Tab-separated table of C-alpha atoms in Angstrom:
chain	number	residue	atom	x	y	z
I	1	MET	CA	88.646	96.318	216.964
I	2	VAL	CA	91.683	95.617	215.143
I	3	ILE	CA	91.233	92.028	216.001
I	4	ALA	CA	87.633	92.123	214.923
I	5	ALA	CA	88.575	93.793	211.623
I	6	SER	CA	91.334	91.358	210.897
I	7	GLY	CA	89.369	88.444	212.219
I	8	GLY	CA	86.376	89.129	209.937
I	9	SER	CA	88.518	89.001	206.801
I	10	GLY	CA	86.523	91.211	204.406
I	11	ASN	CA	83.469	91.499	206.517
I	12	PHE	CA	83.548	95.303	206.369
I	13	LEU	CA	82.941	95.220	202.562
I	14	VAL	CA	79.844	93.153	202.863
I	15	THR	CA	78.351	95.346	205.487
I	16	PRO	CA	79.484	98.793	204.484
I	17	SER	CA	79.301	101.625	206.850
I	18	LEU	CA	77.511	104.857	206.170
I	19	GLY	CA	80.742	106.860	205.953
I	20	LEU	CA	82.213	104.539	203.348
I	21	MET	CA	79.037	104.847	201.290
I	22	ILE	CA	79.128	108.609	201.370
I	23	TRP	CA	82.770	108.713	200.369
I	24	THR	CA	82.137	106.168	197.600
I	25	LEU	CA	79.170	108.172	196.281
I	26	LEU	CA	81.172	111.379	196.557
I	27	ALA	CA	84.142	109.792	194.672
I	28	PHE	CA	81.741	108.395	192.083
I	29	GLY	CA	80.037	111.782	191.606
I	30	ILE	CA	83.345	113.635	191.266
I	31	SER	CA	84.647	110.986	188.872
I	32	PHE	CA	81.410	111.168	186.922
I	33	LEU	CA	81.599	114.986	186.667
I	34	ILE	CA	85.249	114.890	185.590
I	35	LEU	CA	84.498	112.194	183.028
I	36	ARG	CA	81.424	114.096	181.874
I	37	LYS	CA	83.361	117.332	181.408
I	38	ALA	CA	86.614	115.898	180.046
I	39	ALA	CA	86.276	112.357	178.736
I	40	PHE	CA	82.674	111.947	177.548
I	41	PRO	CA	82.818	114.811	174.997
I	42	ARG	CA	86.058	113.402	173.584
I	43	ILE	CA	84.649	109.876	173.560
I	44	ALA	CA	81.423	111.155	171.944
I	45	GLU	CA	83.485	113.153	169.445
I	46	ALA	CA	85.621	110.121	168.649
I	47	LEU	CA	82.512	107.942	168.285
I	48	ASP	CA	80.898	110.601	166.094
I	49	LYS	CA	84.020	110.817	163.931
I	50	ARG	CA	84.097	107.050	163.697
I	51	ARG	CA	80.394	106.982	162.804
I	52	LYS	CA	80.947	109.656	160.123
I	53	ALA	CA	83.976	107.776	158.795
I	54	ILE	CA	81.940	104.573	158.608
I	55	VAL	CA	79.057	106.390	156.894
I	56	GLU	CA	81.473	108.006	154.438
I	57	SER	CA	83.128	104.645	153.804
I	58	ILE	CA	79.738	103.066	153.144
I	59	GLU	CA	78.758	105.954	150.853
I	60	SER	CA	82.126	105.788	149.101
I	61	ALA	CA	81.771	102.040	148.693
I	62	GLU	CA	78.270	102.542	147.314
I	63	ARG	CA	79.518	105.216	144.877
I	64	THR	CA	82.383	102.948	143.881
I	65	ARG	CA	79.976	100.063	143.374
I	66	VAL	CA	77.689	102.263	141.259
I	67	GLU	CA	80.666	103.483	139.227
I	68	ALA	CA	81.895	99.914	138.848
I	69	ASP	CA	78.431	98.862	137.678
I	70	GLU	CA	78.386	101.753	135.204
I	71	LEU	CA	81.872	100.872	133.979
I	72	LEU	CA	80.889	97.237	133.685
I	73	GLN	CA	77.796	98.202	131.703
I	74	GLU	CA	79.883	100.523	129.514
I	75	TYR	CA	82.452	97.754	129.050
I	76	ARG	CA	79.711	95.316	128.046
I	77	GLU	CA	78.281	97.837	125.568
I	78	ARG	CA	81.705	98.501	124.064
I	79	LEU	CA	82.389	94.787	123.893
I	80	LYS	CA	79.046	94.303	122.159
I	81	GLU	CA	79.866	97.134	119.738
I	82	ALA	CA	83.317	95.671	119.131
I	83	ARG	CA	81.786	92.275	118.384
I	84	GLU	CA	79.263	93.866	116.042
I	85	GLN	CA	82.039	95.792	114.306
I	86	ALA	CA	84.130	92.639	114.046
I	87	ASP	CA	81.161	90.778	112.565
I	88	GLU	CA	80.573	93.660	110.160
I	89	ILE	CA	84.254	93.675	109.155
I	90	VAL	CA	84.166	89.923	108.581
I	91	THR	CA	80.982	90.300	106.532
I	92	ARG	CA	82.469	93.123	104.467
I	93	ALA	CA	85.670	91.141	103.948
I	94	ARG	CA	83.643	88.121	102.852
I	95	ARG	CA	81.636	90.285	100.441
I	96	ALA	CA	84.814	91.888	99.120
I	97	SER	CA	86.346	88.458	98.648
I	98	GLU	CA	83.289	87.209	96.791
I	99	SER	CA	83.256	90.361	94.678
I	100	LEU	CA	86.956	89.974	93.925
I	101	GLN	CA	86.397	86.337	92.963
I	102	GLU	CA	83.532	87.326	90.688
I	103	ASP	CA	85.584	90.140	89.152
I	104	THR	CA	88.465	87.724	88.621
I	105	LYS	CA	86.130	85.226	86.940
I	106	VAL	CA	84.674	87.940	84.714
I	107	GLU	CA	88.157	89.178	83.822
I	108	ALA	CA	89.312	85.618	83.067
I	109	ARG	CA	86.263	85.072	80.834
I	110	ARG	CA	86.926	88.360	79.072
I	111	GLN	CA	90.589	87.470	78.498
I	112	ARG	CA	89.597	84.002	77.269
I	113	GLU	CA	87.103	85.546	74.845
I	114	GLU	CA	89.743	88.003	73.642
I	115	LEU	CA	92.225	85.166	73.152
I	116	MET	CA	89.627	83.114	71.306
I	117	GLU	CA	88.735	86.104	69.123
I	118	ALA	CA	92.418	86.759	68.420
I	119	THR	CA	92.869	83.080	67.591
I	120	ARG	CA	89.858	83.202	65.240
I	121	ARG	CA	91.286	86.284	63.539
I	122	ASP	CA	94.668	84.569	63.214
I	123	ILE	CA	93.029	81.452	61.768
I	124	GLU	CA	91.006	83.535	59.325
I	125	ALA	CA	94.081	85.526	58.309
I	126	GLU	CA	96.065	82.319	57.879
I	127	THR	CA	93.199	80.814	55.884
I	128	ARG	CA	93.079	83.883	53.627
I	129	ARG	CA	96.848	83.754	53.194
I	130	ALA	CA	96.693	80.048	52.385
I	131	LEU	CA	93.838	80.665	49.912
I	132	ASP	CA	95.787	83.463	48.262
I	133	GLN	CA	98.811	81.184	47.981
I	134	ILE	CA	96.626	78.404	46.553
I	135	ARG	CA	95.192	80.883	44.021
I	136	LYS	CA	98.686	81.882	42.969
I	137	GLU	CA	99.741	78.256	42.643
I	138	VAL	CA	96.566	77.411	40.701
I	139	ALA	CA	97.235	80.375	38.457
I	140	GLN	CA	100.799	79.240	37.842
I	141	LEU	CA	99.682	75.662	37.222
I	142	THR	CA	96.981	76.920	34.885
I	143	VAL	CA	99.513	78.945	32.936
I	144	LEU	CA	101.866	75.969	32.719
I	145	ALA	CA	99.054	73.660	31.692
I	146	THR	CA	97.806	76.111	29.121
I	147	GLU	CA	101.277	76.514	27.680
I	148	LYS	CA	101.631	72.779	27.417
I	149	VAL	CA	98.221	72.442	25.823
I	150	THR	CA	98.700	75.232	23.355
I	151	ARG	CA	102.416	74.706	23.063
I	152	LYS	CA	103.075	78.295	22.799
I	153	SER	CA	103.915	81.143	25.099
I	154	LEU	CA	101.207	83.520	26.025
I	155	ASP	CA	101.539	87.233	26.499
I	156	ASP	CA	100.586	89.070	29.708
I	157	ASP	CA	96.999	89.750	28.634
I	158	ASP	CA	96.453	86.084	27.842
I	159	HIS	CA	97.930	85.119	31.206
I	160	ARG	CA	95.595	87.382	33.077
I	161	ARG	CA	92.535	86.285	31.185
I	162	LEU	CA	93.303	82.618	31.697
I	163	ILE	CA	94.049	83.151	35.405
I	164	GLU	CA	90.793	84.973	35.956
I	165	GLU	CA	88.851	82.289	34.125
I	166	ALA	CA	90.536	79.560	36.183
I	167	LEU	CA	89.919	81.373	39.415
I	168	ASP	CA	86.282	81.915	38.564
I	169	GLU	CA	85.906	78.193	37.947
I	170	VAL	CA	87.452	77.177	41.294
I	171	ASP	CA	85.084	77.348	44.320
I	172	PHE	CA	87.293	78.690	47.144
I	173	SER	CA	84.431	78.828	49.627
I	174	VAL	CA	84.632	75.036	49.853
I	175	LEU	CA	88.323	75.315	50.706
I	176	ALA	CA	87.660	78.028	53.276
I	177	LYS	CA	85.109	75.851	55.095
I	178	ASP	CA	87.472	72.904	55.091
I	179	GLY	CA	90.277	75.099	56.468
I	180	ARG	CA	88.255	75.999	59.510
């Protein structure tokens, strides 16, 4: 039989014997029971842990995505508010600038009017001074002319009377209009 076993070269595996089948089934059953008692619960536990970890990762990713979406929305709202505030600041600055320009124009007009009024007052004062000086000179010339005409000296009362008469005869309003 040894020759038949070695001569068949693997023939015994193709046509198994009943004893080999029983031992194979018995080894399979024992292996199955050992695996069922020892390995399968650990494998199931590891698969369950892995499943839970995957579920938690998915849930965490979903929460993170929701938070990211919320943050993005909040960021967009703040950006929109910041743009609105910037536009409002620019608008207020523009209004303030225009107001300042208008105030500056009004102030410049007011100062110009004050200068013109001061100049008018100065001109009027100078005109009055010049008219007073002309009156004095006319009075002196009148006295000199009167003395030459009458060839005598006049007293103070005569001087005053003659000066007043001469001044009444001269129309200074014409001179005042020409002076302006």
